[in-house]
């Protein structure tokens, strides 16, 4: 068409006739019906396209906007759906479905207060509308749950939030503000919910609250770098978003302090690393996964500093925060081995091997079981008072010292009870030396084998004559002057 000087429209294409209003409405209705058919088939993208065509033909029809709003809701595009629902009621304030859909969009986007107003409007138009009555109850319940949860959230008492949060997320349309509360609560309770996180981003990928929630979930999953990216995006969308700013500051501080600790550890500055990990643990007590790693890191440093009891305690704290943390079980088990708490070590290695059946874990478990078995025998090294790596000469020297200390003649004037006890110790010293001074017996003893099963005398049935011969031979070997002594 082209305008003439008089302003009249001229049809420049003789093949195209101008459509009457009735024809336009009829064609728009056709597009709407096609949209309805695709909606029933759950092909929401095609339904959206045909509803859009209907709107292009008749932009003043409230029901077309209402139908497209319903389709957008099914596509989780709640922000756009809200705009269409609002346009539908602007065109027709008595359009009950428009008000109902607007309320549902508000509820899904986290504005339960606005949702309540919409449902109240529906009930003004149709007091017996059962759906509006139920949705109004939902909105009012969510407002109450929000109030209860906010109190707990501000107090950082996430367990206090559990009941209202869980009740709220079970509803078909859950307020986004509750999804925001869900991240720290989920971390505290150990069940991060992936569906609400995904839903909220599908609702509106440019929404600052949605970005904040996604960042918070990543933060509590110890994906700190990615979390910071989402916090920064949230602040771009809403520069005055205080919670995003605080979370971003905490995330950066936690990452920096942890990296400082790692650097100090690699440089061998264990005392400094221990302090840095301790400082990192004070930044955010609610970040369970990161704190579990920090406790385990501090335990590693503690073991280097020979603070084994503290290292065990730190590993236990890490496991309490994250029961699936294999590295913490391994570290604690090694500490138990170093402190000769073999039963506890076996228990931890069994837990690890049940979770990850690797050759390395199997070897660690078998070694712990062997040490446990060995610990239940007489410890001949302890009997002689020597280290397990003692040389042959050190073993002989220790034997001479202990044999003199417990020799029966030395205690001839003691009470019968003392004499009996000292005689027992003297025999134990002889048994220990008879094994540890024999390279073959010593090797089998150190490997945990039962020497009796191979016909090798462990020394348990050494008689008095044998002990005396052993005693004399050792002292003669050390020189005649060392044999002649006077018992006091």
CSV table of C-alpha atoms in Angstrom, one decimal:
chain,number,residue,atom,x,y,z
A,1,UNK,CA,0.0,0.0,0.0
A,2,UNK,CA,1.1,3.6,-0.7
A,3,UNK,CA,-0.2,6.9,0.7
A,4,UNK,CA,-1.5,9.5,-1.9
A,5,UNK,CA,-1.2,13.2,-1.4
A,6,UNK,CA,-4.7,13.2,0.0
A,7,UNK,CA,-3.7,10.6,2.6
A,8,UNK,CA,-5.7,7.7,1.2
A,9,UNK,CA,-4.1,4.3,1.2
A,10,UNK,CA,-3.7,2.7,-2.2
A,11,UNK,CA,-3.2,-1.1,-2.7
A,12,UNK,CA,-0.1,-1.4,-4.9
A,13,UNK,CA,-0.5,-5.2,-5.4
A,14,UNK,CA,-3.7,-6.1,-7.2
A,15,UNK,CA,-3.4,-9.7,-6.0
A,16,UNK,CA,-3.7,-8.8,-2.3
A,17,UNK,CA,-7.1,-7.8,-1.1
A,18,UNK,CA,-7.5,-5.9,2.2
A,19,UNK,CA,-8.9,-8.2,5.0
A,20,UNK,CA,-12.0,-7.2,6.8
A,21,UNK,CA,-12.0,-7.1,10.6
A,22,UNK,CA,-14.2,-10.2,10.6
A,23,UNK,CA,-11.7,-12.0,8.4
A,24,UNK,CA,-8.8,-10.9,10.6
A,25,UNK,CA,-10.5,-12.2,13.7
A,26,UNK,CA,-11.3,-15.4,11.9
A,27,UNK,CA,-7.7,-16.0,10.8
A,28,UNK,CA,-6.5,-15.1,14.4
A,29,UNK,CA,-8.9,-17.6,15.8
A,30,UNK,CA,-7.5,-20.2,13.4
A,31,UNK,CA,-4.0,-19.5,14.7
A,32,UNK,CA,-5.3,-19.7,18.3
A,33,UNK,CA,-6.9,-23.1,17.6
A,34,UNK,CA,-3.7,-24.4,16.1
A,35,UNK,CA,-1.8,-23.2,19.1
A,36,UNK,CA,-4.3,-25.0,21.4
A,37,UNK,CA,-3.7,-28.2,19.4
A,38,UNK,CA,0.0,-28.0,19.9
A,39,UNK,CA,-0.4,-27.1,23.6
A,40,UNK,CA,-2.5,-30.3,24.1
A,41,UNK,CA,0.3,-32.2,22.4
A,42,UNK,CA,2.8,-30.5,24.8
A,43,UNK,CA,4.6,-29.0,21.9
A,44,UNK,CA,4.9,-25.7,23.7
A,45,UNK,CA,7.3,-24.0,21.3
A,46,UNK,CA,5.0,-24.5,18.3
A,47,UNK,CA,2.0,-23.4,20.5
A,48,UNK,CA,3.9,-20.3,21.4
A,49,UNK,CA,4.5,-19.5,17.7
A,50,UNK,CA,0.8,-19.8,16.8
A,51,UNK,CA,-0.4,-17.8,19.8
A,52,UNK,CA,2.1,-15.1,18.7
A,53,UNK,CA,0.7,-15.1,15.2
A,54,UNK,CA,-2.8,-14.7,16.7
A,55,UNK,CA,-1.6,-11.8,18.8
A,56,UNK,CA,0.0,-10.2,15.7
A,57,UNK,CA,-3.3,-10.4,14.0
A,58,UNK,CA,-5.4,-9.2,17.0
A,59,UNK,CA,-3.2,-7.4,19.5
A,60,UNK,CA,-6.2,-6.4,21.6
A,61,UNK,CA,-7.5,-9.8,22.4
A,62,UNK,CA,-6.9,-10.7,26.1
A,63,UNK,CA,-7.4,-14.4,25.7
A,64,UNK,CA,-4.5,-14.7,23.2
A,65,UNK,CA,-2.1,-13.2,25.7
A,66,UNK,CA,-3.5,-15.4,28.4
A,67,UNK,CA,-2.9,-18.5,26.3
A,68,UNK,CA,0.6,-17.5,25.4
A,69,UNK,CA,1.2,-16.8,29.1
A,70,UNK,CA,0.2,-20.3,29.9
A,71,UNK,CA,2.6,-21.7,27.2
A,72,UNK,CA,5.5,-19.6,28.5
A,73,UNK,CA,4.9,-20.9,32.0
A,74,UNK,CA,5.2,-24.4,30.7
A,75,UNK,CA,8.5,-23.4,29.1
A,76,UNK,CA,9.6,-21.9,32.5
A,77,UNK,CA,9.8,-18.5,31.0
A,78,UNK,CA,8.0,-16.9,33.9
A,79,UNK,CA,9.1,-13.4,33.4
A,80,UNK,CA,7.7,-13.2,29.9
A,81,UNK,CA,4.7,-15.1,31.0
A,82,UNK,CA,4.1,-12.5,33.7
A,83,UNK,CA,4.2,-9.7,31.1
A,84,UNK,CA,1.6,-11.5,28.9
A,85,UNK,CA,-0.7,-12.2,31.8
A,86,UNK,CA,-0.5,-8.6,32.9
A,87,UNK,CA,-1.2,-7.4,29.4
A,88,UNK,CA,-4.3,-9.7,29.3
A,89,UNK,CA,-5.8,-8.2,32.4
A,90,UNK,CA,-5.0,-4.7,31.2
A,91,UNK,CA,-7.0,-5.4,28.1
A,92,UNK,CA,-9.8,-7.1,30.1
A,93,UNK,CA,-9.8,-6.5,33.9
A,94,UNK,CA,-12.5,-9.1,34.3
A,95,UNK,CA,-10.4,-11.8,32.6
A,96,UNK,CA,-10.3,-14.3,35.4
A,97,UNK,CA,-7.7,-16.6,33.9
A,98,UNK,CA,-5.4,-13.7,33.3
A,99,UNK,CA,-5.4,-12.8,37.0
A,100,UNK,CA,-4.9,-16.4,38.0
A,101,UNK,CA,-1.9,-16.8,35.7
A,102,UNK,CA,-0.4,-13.6,36.8
A,103,UNK,CA,-0.6,-14.8,40.4
A,104,UNK,CA,1.1,-18.1,39.5
A,105,UNK,CA,3.9,-16.2,37.7
A,106,UNK,CA,4.4,-13.9,40.7
A,107,UNK,CA,4.5,-17.0,43.0
A,108,UNK,CA,7.1,-18.7,40.8
A,109,UNK,CA,9.2,-15.6,40.6
A,110,UNK,CA,9.2,-15.2,44.4
A,111,UNK,CA,6.7,-12.5,44.9
A,112,UNK,CA,4.1,-14.2,47.1
A,113,UNK,CA,2.7,-10.8,48.2
A,114,UNK,CA,1.8,-9.8,44.6
A,115,UNK,CA,0.5,-13.4,44.0
A,116,UNK,CA,-1.9,-13.1,46.9
A,117,UNK,CA,-3.4,-9.8,45.5
A,118,UNK,CA,-4.0,-11.6,42.1
A,119,UNK,CA,-5.8,-14.5,43.7
A,120,UNK,CA,-7.9,-12.2,45.8
A,121,UNK,CA,-8.9,-10.4,42.6
A,122,UNK,CA,-10.0,-13.7,41.0
A,123,UNK,CA,-12.1,-14.4,44.1
A,124,UNK,CA,-13.7,-11.0,43.7
A,125,UNK,CA,-14.7,-11.9,40.2
A,126,UNK,CA,-15.6,-15.5,41.0
A,127,UNK,CA,-16.0,-16.1,44.8
A,128,UNK,CA,-16.4,-19.9,44.4
A,129,UNK,CA,-13.3,-20.4,42.2
A,130,UNK,CA,-11.7,-23.5,43.9
A,131,UNK,CA,-8.4,-23.1,42.1
A,132,UNK,CA,-8.0,-19.5,43.3
A,133,UNK,CA,-9.0,-20.4,46.8
A,134,UNK,CA,-6.3,-23.1,46.9
A,135,UNK,CA,-3.6,-20.8,45.3
A,136,UNK,CA,-4.5,-18.1,47.8
A,137,UNK,CA,-3.8,-20.6,50.6
A,138,UNK,CA,-0.5,-21.5,49.0
A,139,UNK,CA,0.6,-17.9,48.7
A,140,UNK,CA,-0.4,-17.1,52.3
A,141,UNK,CA,1.4,-20.3,53.5
A,142,UNK,CA,4.5,-19.3,51.6
A,143,UNK,CA,4.4,-15.8,53.1
A,144,UNK,CA,4.3,-17.3,56.6
A,145,UNK,CA,7.1,-19.8,55.8
A,146,UNK,CA,9.2,-17.0,54.4
A,147,UNK,CA,8.7,-15.1,57.6
A,148,UNK,CA,9.7,-18.1,59.7
A,149,UNK,CA,12.7,-19.0,57.4
A,150,UNK,CA,14.0,-15.4,57.3
A,151,UNK,CA,14.2,-15.4,61.1
A,152,UNK,CA,16.2,-18.5,61.1
A,153,UNK,CA,18.3,-17.4,58.1
A,154,UNK,CA,19.2,-14.1,59.8
A,155,UNK,CA,20.2,-16.0,62.9
A,156,UNK,CA,22.3,-18.4,60.7
A,157,UNK,CA,20.4,-21.2,62.3
A,158,UNK,CA,19.6,-23.2,59.2
A,159,UNK,CA,18.2,-26.2,61.2
A,160,UNK,CA,15.5,-23.8,62.4
A,161,UNK,CA,14.6,-23.2,58.7
A,162,UNK,CA,14.2,-26.9,57.9
A,163,UNK,CA,10.5,-27.3,58.5
A,164,UNK,CA,9.2,-24.2,56.6
A,165,UNK,CA,11.7,-24.8,53.8
A,166,UNK,CA,10.8,-28.4,53.3
A,167,UNK,CA,7.1,-27.7,53.4
A,168,UNK,CA,7.6,-24.9,50.9
A,169,UNK,CA,9.6,-26.8,48.3
A,170,UNK,CA,7.1,-29.6,48.2
A,171,UNK,CA,4.5,-27.2,46.6
A,172,UNK,CA,4.1,-27.2,42.8
A,173,UNK,CA,5.0,-23.5,42.6
A,174,UNK,CA,7.6,-22.5,45.1
A,175,UNK,CA,8.7,-19.0,45.8
A,176,UNK,CA,12.1,-18.2,44.4
A,177,UNK,CA,13.0,-16.5,47.7
A,178,UNK,CA,12.7,-19.9,49.3
A,179,UNK,CA,15.1,-21.3,46.7
A,180,UNK,CA,17.5,-18.6,47.8
A,181,UNK,CA,17.2,-19.8,51.4
A,182,UNK,CA,17.6,-23.4,50.1
A,183,UNK,CA,21.3,-23.2,49.3
A,184,UNK,CA,22.8,-22.6,52.7
A,185,UNK,CA,20.1,-24.8,54.3
A,186,UNK,CA,20.8,-27.6,51.9
A,187,UNK,CA,24.5,-27.4,52.6
A,188,UNK,CA,23.9,-27.6,56.3
A,189,UNK,CA,21.5,-30.6,55.9
A,190,UNK,CA,23.6,-32.3,53.2
A,191,UNK,CA,21.0,-32.4,50.5
A,192,UNK,CA,21.6,-29.7,47.8
A,193,UNK,CA,18.6,-29.7,45.6
A,194,UNK,CA,19.5,-29.5,41.9
A,195,UNK,CA,16.0,-29.2,40.5
A,196,UNK,CA,15.1,-25.9,42.3
A,197,UNK,CA,18.4,-24.5,41.2
A,198,UNK,CA,17.8,-25.3,37.6
A,199,UNK,CA,14.2,-24.2,37.7
A,200,UNK,CA,15.1,-20.8,39.0
A,201,UNK,CA,17.5,-20.2,36.2
A,202,UNK,CA,15.0,-21.3,33.6
A,203,UNK,CA,12.6,-18.9,35.0
A,204,UNK,CA,14.9,-15.9,34.4
A,205,UNK,CA,18.5,-16.2,33.5
A,206,UNK,CA,19.1,-12.5,34.0
A,207,UNK,CA,17.4,-12.3,37.4
A,208,UNK,CA,19.9,-11.2,40.1
A,209,UNK,CA,18.3,-13.5,42.8
A,210,UNK,CA,18.5,-16.5,40.4
A,211,UNK,CA,22.2,-15.8,39.7
A,212,UNK,CA,22.9,-15.3,43.4
A,213,UNK,CA,21.2,-18.6,44.3
A,214,UNK,CA,23.1,-20.5,41.6
A,215,UNK,CA,26.4,-18.9,42.8
A,216,UNK,CA,25.5,-19.8,46.4
A,217,UNK,CA,24.9,-23.4,45.5
A,218,UNK,CA,28.2,-23.6,43.6
A,219,UNK,CA,29.9,-22.0,46.6
A,220,UNK,CA,28.6,-24.6,49.0
A,221,UNK,CA,29.7,-27.3,46.6
A,222,UNK,CA,33.3,-25.9,46.9
A,223,UNK,CA,33.2,-24.7,43.3
A,224,UNK,CA,34.4,-21.3,44.4
A,225,UNK,CA,35.7,-19.8,41.2
A,226,UNK,CA,32.4,-20.5,39.3
A,227,UNK,CA,30.5,-19.2,42.3
A,228,UNK,CA,32.3,-15.9,42.2
A,229,UNK,CA,31.4,-15.6,38.5
A,230,UNK,CA,27.7,-15.9,39.3
A,231,UNK,CA,28.0,-13.5,42.2
A,232,UNK,CA,29.7,-10.9,39.9
A,233,UNK,CA,26.9,-11.4,37.3
A,234,UNK,CA,24.3,-10.9,40.0
A,235,UNK,CA,25.9,-7.7,41.0
A,236,UNK,CA,26.0,-6.5,37.4
A,237,UNK,CA,22.2,-7.0,37.3
A,238,UNK,CA,21.6,-5.5,40.7
A,239,UNK,CA,24.6,-3.5,42.1
A,240,UNK,CA,22.8,-3.1,45.4
A,241,UNK,CA,22.4,-6.8,46.0
A,242,UNK,CA,23.9,-7.0,49.5
A,243,UNK,CA,23.7,-10.7,49.9
A,244,UNK,CA,25.5,-11.3,46.6
A,245,UNK,CA,28.2,-8.8,47.6
A,246,UNK,CA,28.7,-10.5,51.0
A,247,UNK,CA,28.8,-13.9,49.4
A,248,UNK,CA,31.3,-12.8,46.8
A,249,UNK,CA,33.5,-11.3,49.5
A,250,UNK,CA,33.4,-14.4,51.6
A,251,UNK,CA,34.1,-16.6,48.6
A,252,UNK,CA,37.1,-14.6,47.5
A,253,UNK,CA,38.5,-14.4,51.1
A,254,UNK,CA,38.1,-18.2,51.6
A,255,UNK,CA,39.8,-19.0,48.3
A,256,UNK,CA,42.7,-16.6,49.0
A,257,UNK,CA,43.3,-17.9,52.5
A,258,UNK,CA,43.1,-21.5,51.4
A,259,UNK,CA,45.6,-20.9,48.6
A,260,UNK,CA,48.0,-19.1,51.1
A,261,UNK,CA,47.8,-22.2,53.3
A,262,UNK,CA,48.6,-24.5,50.4
A,263,UNK,CA,51.5,-22.3,49.3
A,264,UNK,CA,53.0,-22.3,52.8
A,265,UNK,CA,52.6,-26.1,53.0
A,266,UNK,CA,54.4,-26.6,49.7
A,267,UNK,CA,57.2,-24.4,50.9
A,268,UNK,CA,57.5,-26.5,54.1
A,269,UNK,CA,56.3,-23.7,56.4
A,270,UNK,CA,54.1,-26.0,58.3
A,271,UNK,CA,53.4,-23.7,61.3
A,272,UNK,CA,52.4,-20.9,59.0
A,273,UNK,CA,50.2,-23.3,57.0
A,274,UNK,CA,48.5,-24.5,60.1
A,275,UNK,CA,47.6,-21.0,61.2
A,276,UNK,CA,46.4,-20.0,57.7
A,277,UNK,CA,44.1,-23.1,57.5
A,278,UNK,CA,42.8,-22.2,61.0
A,279,UNK,CA,42.0,-18.7,59.8
A,280,UNK,CA,40.3,-19.9,56.7
A,281,UNK,CA,38.0,-22.1,58.9
A,282,UNK,CA,36.6,-19.0,60.6
A,283,UNK,CA,35.5,-17.2,57.4
A,284,UNK,CA,32.3,-19.2,56.8
A,285,UNK,CA,31.3,-22.0,59.2
A,286,UNK,CA,28.4,-22.9,57.0
A,287,UNK,CA,30.5,-23.8,54.0
A,288,UNK,CA,30.6,-27.5,54.8
A,289,UNK,CA,32.4,-29.0,51.8
A,290,UNK,CA,35.2,-26.4,51.8
A,291,UNK,CA,35.6,-26.6,55.5
A,292,UNK,CA,35.9,-30.4,55.4
A,293,UNK,CA,38.8,-29.9,53.0
A,294,UNK,CA,40.4,-27.3,55.2
A,295,UNK,CA,40.2,-29.6,58.3
A,296,UNK,CA,41.8,-32.4,56.3
A,297,UNK,CA,44.5,-30.0,55.1
A,298,UNK,CA,45.2,-28.9,58.6
A,299,UNK,CA,45.3,-32.5,59.7
A,300,UNK,CA,48.0,-33.2,57.1
A,301,UNK,CA,50.0,-30.2,58.4
A,302,UNK,CA,49.4,-31.5,62.0
A,303,UNK,CA,50.8,-34.9,61.2
A,304,UNK,CA,53.9,-33.2,59.8
A,305,UNK,CA,54.2,-31.3,63.0
A,306,UNK,CA,53.8,-34.5,65.0
A,307,UNK,CA,50.5,-33.2,66.4
A,308,UNK,CA,48.9,-36.6,65.7
A,309,UNK,CA,46.0,-36.3,68.2
A,310,UNK,CA,45.0,-32.9,66.8
A,311,UNK,CA,45.3,-34.3,63.3
A,312,UNK,CA,43.0,-37.2,64.2
A,313,UNK,CA,40.5,-34.7,65.7
A,314,UNK,CA,40.6,-32.6,62.5
A,315,UNK,CA,40.0,-35.6,60.3
A,316,UNK,CA,37.1,-36.6,62.5
A,317,UNK,CA,35.7,-33.0,62.0
A,318,UNK,CA,36.1,-33.3,58.3
A,319,UNK,CA,34.3,-36.6,58.2
A,320,UNK,CA,31.5,-35.3,60.3
A,321,UNK,CA,31.0,-32.5,57.7
A,322,UNK,CA,31.3,-34.9,54.8
A,323,UNK,CA,30.9,-38.6,55.5
A,324,UNK,CA,31.9,-39.4,51.9
A,325,UNK,CA,35.3,-37.7,52.1
A,326,UNK,CA,37.7,-40.6,51.4
A,327,UNK,CA,40.8,-38.5,51.8
A,328,UNK,CA,39.9,-37.6,55.4
A,329,UNK,CA,39.4,-41.3,56.2
A,330,UNK,CA,42.8,-42.2,54.7
A,331,UNK,CA,44.6,-39.4,56.6
A,332,UNK,CA,43.0,-40.4,59.9
A,333,UNK,CA,43.8,-44.0,59.3
A,334,UNK,CA,47.5,-43.2,58.8
A,335,UNK,CA,47.5,-41.1,62.0
A,336,UNK,CA,46.0,-44.1,63.8
A,337,UNK,CA,48.7,-46.3,62.4
A,338,UNK,CA,51.4,-43.8,63.5
A,339,UNK,CA,49.9,-43.8,67.1
A,340,UNK,CA,49.6,-47.6,67.0
A,341,UNK,CA,45.8,-47.5,67.3
A,342,UNK,CA,45.5,-50.3,64.8
A,343,UNK,CA,41.8,-51.3,65.4
A,344,UNK,CA,40.7,-47.8,64.6
A,345,UNK,CA,43.0,-47.8,61.5
A,346,UNK,CA,41.5,-51.1,60.3
A,347,UNK,CA,38.0,-49.7,60.7
A,348,UNK,CA,38.8,-46.6,58.6
A,349,UNK,CA,40.6,-48.6,55.9
A,350,UNK,CA,37.7,-51.0,55.7
A,351,UNK,CA,35.4,-48.0,55.1
A,352,UNK,CA,37.6,-46.7,52.4
A,353,UNK,CA,38.0,-50.1,50.7
A,354,UNK,CA,34.2,-50.7,50.8
A,355,UNK,CA,33.8,-47.4,48.9
A,356,UNK,CA,36.7,-47.6,46.5
A,357,UNK,CA,38.0,-51.1,45.9
A,358,UNK,CA,41.5,-50.2,44.5
A,359,UNK,CA,44.7,-52.2,44.9
A,360,UNK,CA,46.2,-49.4,46.9
A,361,UNK,CA,43.4,-49.4,49.4
A,362,UNK,CA,43.4,-53.2,49.6
A,363,UNK,CA,47.1,-53.1,50.4
A,364,UNK,CA,46.6,-50.4,53.1
A,365,UNK,CA,43.9,-52.5,54.7
A,366,UNK,CA,45.9,-55.6,54.7
A,367,UNK,CA,48.9,-53.8,56.2
A,368,UNK,CA,46.7,-52.4,59.0
A,369,UNK,CA,45.2,-55.8,59.7
A,370,UNK,CA,48.8,-57.3,59.9
A,371,UNK,CA,49.9,-54.6,62.3
A,372,UNK,CA,46.8,-55.2,64.4
A,373,UNK,CA,47.6,-58.9,64.6
A,374,UNK,CA,51.2,-58.1,65.5
A,375,UNK,CA,50.1,-55.7,68.2
A,376,UNK,CA,48.3,-58.5,70.0
A,377,UNK,CA,51.5,-60.6,70.4
A,378,UNK,CA,54.3,-59.8,72.8
A,379,UNK,CA,56.2,-56.8,71.6
A,380,UNK,CA,59.7,-57.9,72.0
A,381,UNK,CA,61.1,-54.5,71.0
A,382,UNK,CA,59.2,-53.0,73.9
A,383,UNK,CA,60.4,-55.8,76.2
A,384,UNK,CA,64.0,-54.8,75.4
A,385,UNK,CA,63.2,-51.1,75.2
A,386,UNK,CA,64.6,-50.6,71.6
A,387,UNK,CA,63.2,-49.2,68.4
A,388,UNK,CA,62.1,-51.5,65.6
A,389,UNK,CA,65.0,-50.3,63.5
A,390,UNK,CA,67.6,-51.1,66.2
A,391,UNK,CA,70.9,-52.6,65.1
A,392,UNK,CA,72.2,-56.0,66.2
A,393,UNK,CA,74.6,-54.3,68.6
A,394,UNK,CA,71.9,-52.1,70.1
A,395,UNK,CA,69.7,-55.2,70.7
A,396,UNK,CA,72.6,-56.9,72.5
A,397,UNK,CA,73.3,-53.8,74.6
A,398,UNK,CA,69.6,-53.5,75.5
A,399,UNK,CA,69.5,-57.2,76.5
A,400,UNK,CA,72.5,-57.0,78.8
A,401,UNK,CA,70.9,-54.0,80.5
A,402,UNK,CA,67.5,-55.5,81.0
A,403,UNK,CA,68.9,-59.0,81.9
A,404,UNK,CA,71.0,-57.4,84.7
A,405,UNK,CA,68.0,-55.4,85.8
A,406,UNK,CA,65.7,-58.4,86.2
A,407,UNK,CA,68.2,-61.2,87.0
A,408,UNK,CA,66.8,-63.4,89.9
A,409,UNK,CA,70.0,-63.1,91.9
A,410,UNK,CA,69.6,-59.3,92.0
A,411,UNK,CA,66.2,-59.8,93.8
A,412,UNK,CA,67.1,-62.7,96.1
A,413,UNK,CA,66.2,-60.6,99.2
A,414,UNK,CA,62.9,-59.3,97.8
A,415,UNK,CA,59.5,-60.7,98.7
A,416,UNK,CA,58.3,-63.9,97.0
A,417,UNK,CA,55.9,-61.8,94.9
A,418,UNK,CA,58.6,-59.5,93.6
A,419,UNK,CA,60.9,-62.4,93.0
A,420,UNK,CA,58.2,-64.1,90.9
A,421,UNK,CA,57.5,-61.0,88.9
A,422,UNK,CA,61.2,-60.3,88.2
A,423,UNK,CA,61.8,-63.9,87.2
A,424,UNK,CA,58.9,-63.6,84.7
A,425,UNK,CA,60.4,-60.4,83.3
A,426,UNK,CA,63.9,-62.0,83.1
A,427,UNK,CA,62.4,-64.8,81.0
A,428,UNK,CA,60.6,-62.4,78.7
A,429,UNK,CA,63.9,-60.5,78.2
A,430,UNK,CA,65.5,-63.8,77.2
A,431,UNK,CA,62.6,-64.7,74.9
A,432,UNK,CA,62.8,-61.4,73.2
A,433,UNK,CA,66.6,-61.6,72.7
A,434,UNK,CA,66.4,-65.2,71.4
A,435,UNK,CA,64.1,-64.0,68.6
A,436,UNK,CA,65.5,-60.6,67.8
A,437,UNK,CA,69.1,-61.8,67.8
A,438,UNK,CA,68.3,-64.5,65.2
A,439,UNK,CA,68.1,-62.9,61.7
A,440,UNK,CA,65.7,-65.5,60.4
A,441,UNK,CA,63.3,-65.4,63.4
A,442,UNK,CA,63.5,-61.7,63.5
A,443,UNK,CA,62.5,-61.4,59.9
A,444,UNK,CA,59.5,-63.7,60.3
A,445,UNK,CA,58.5,-61.9,63.5
A,446,UNK,CA,58.7,-58.5,61.8
A,447,UNK,CA,56.6,-59.8,59.0
A,448,UNK,CA,53.9,-60.9,61.4
A,449,UNK,CA,54.2,-64.6,60.8
A,450,UNK,CA,53.5,-67.1,63.5
A,451,UNK,CA,56.9,-68.8,64.1
A,452,UNK,CA,55.3,-71.6,66.1
A,453,UNK,CA,53.4,-72.7,62.9
A,454,UNK,CA,56.8,-73.3,61.2
A,455,UNK,CA,58.3,-75.2,64.0
A,456,UNK,CA,60.4,-72.2,65.1
A,457,UNK,CA,60.6,-71.7,68.9
A,458,UNK,CA,59.4,-68.2,69.7
A,459,UNK,CA,61.1,-68.5,73.1
A,460,UNK,CA,57.9,-69.2,75.1
A,461,UNK,CA,59.2,-72.5,76.4
A,462,UNK,CA,62.8,-71.5,77.1
A,463,UNK,CA,63.8,-73.3,80.3
A,464,UNK,CA,66.0,-71.9,83.1
A,465,UNK,CA,69.1,-73.7,81.8
A,466,UNK,CA,68.7,-72.2,78.4
A,467,UNK,CA,68.3,-68.7,79.8
A,468,UNK,CA,71.4,-69.0,81.9
A,469,UNK,CA,73.4,-70.2,78.9
A,470,UNK,CA,72.1,-67.3,76.8
A,471,UNK,CA,72.8,-64.9,79.6
A,472,UNK,CA,76.4,-66.1,80.0
A,473,UNK,CA,77.2,-66.3,76.3
A,474,UNK,CA,76.1,-62.7,75.8
A,475,UNK,CA,78.0,-61.3,78.7
A,476,UNK,CA,81.2,-63.3,77.8
A,477,UNK,CA,80.9,-62.0,74.3
A,478,UNK,CA,81.0,-58.5,75.6
A,479,UNK,CA,84.2,-59.1,77.5
A,480,UNK,CA,85.2,-60.9,80.7
A,481,UNK,CA,85.1,-57.6,82.7
A,482,UNK,CA,81.5,-57.2,81.9
A,483,UNK,CA,80.4,-60.6,83.2
A,484,UNK,CA,81.6,-60.2,86.7
A,485,UNK,CA,79.3,-57.9,88.6
A,486,UNK,CA,77.9,-57.7,92.0
A,487,UNK,CA,74.2,-57.7,92.5
A,488,UNK,CA,73.0,-55.1,95.0
